[in-house]
Amino acid sequence: MHAGLCLLRLPPRDFWALTPVEFFAMTGGLKGRGAGIERAGLDALMQAFPDE
């Protein structure tokens, strides 16, 4: 409710009329995620910050 009414500033009538998919899309849920870390990047981080 906070996201819809306060952050998106939707009128209550419009907020309650949204479908879950519409709300998910309006709050950024359909944005693509960035690529994950490659194995070489993980290895470099593990060398830089070893668990000791």
mmCIF file of C-alpha atoms in Angstrom, residues 25-52:
data_model
loop_
_atom_site.group_PDB
_atom_site.id
_atom_site.type_symbol
_atom_site.label_atom_id
_atom_site.label_comp_id
_atom_site.label_asym_id
_atom_site.label_seq_id
_atom_site.Cartn_x
_atom_site.Cartn_y
_atom_site.Cartn_z
ATOM 1 C CA ALA A 25 5.162 -3.968 -13.226
ATOM 2 C CA MET A 26 4.659 -0.473 -11.790
ATOM 3 C CA THR A 27 7.009 -1.188 -8.900
ATOM 4 C CA GLY A 28 9.822 -2.367 -11.187
ATOM 5 C CA GLY A 29 9.239 -6.092 -11.006
ATOM 6 C CA LEU A 30 9.477 -6.579 -14.759
ATOM 7 C CA LYS A 31 12.903 -4.969 -15.142
ATOM 8 C CA GLY A 32 15.568 -7.319 -16.333
ATOM 9 C CA ARG A 33 18.256 -8.245 -13.899
ATOM 10 C CA GLY A 34 21.904 -7.638 -14.632
ATOM 11 C CA ALA A 35 24.132 -10.482 -15.623
ATOM 12 C CA GLY A 36 25.473 -12.534 -12.770
ATOM 13 C CA ILE A 37 29.143 -12.749 -11.897
ATOM 14 C CA GLU A 38 31.331 -14.952 -14.079
ATOM 15 C CA ARG A 39 33.540 -17.662 -12.561
ATOM 16 C CA ALA A 40 36.708 -15.604 -13.144
ATOM 17 C CA GLY A 41 35.199 -12.673 -11.244
ATOM 18 C CA LEU A 42 34.216 -14.938 -8.376
ATOM 19 C CA ASP A 43 37.711 -16.419 -8.239
ATOM 20 C CA ALA A 44 39.243 -12.920 -8.130
ATOM 21 C CA LEU A 45 36.946 -11.918 -5.258
ATOM 22 C CA MET A 46 37.758 -15.106 -3.383
ATOM 23 C CA GLN A 47 41.483 -14.383 -3.698
ATOM 24 C CA ALA A 48 41.062 -10.767 -2.663
ATOM 25 C CA PHE A 49 38.861 -11.633 0.333
ATOM 26 C CA PRO A 50 39.720 -15.144 1.529
ATOM 27 C CA ASP A 51 37.779 -16.772 4.347
ATOM 28 C CA GLU A 52 40.283 -17.222 7.139
#
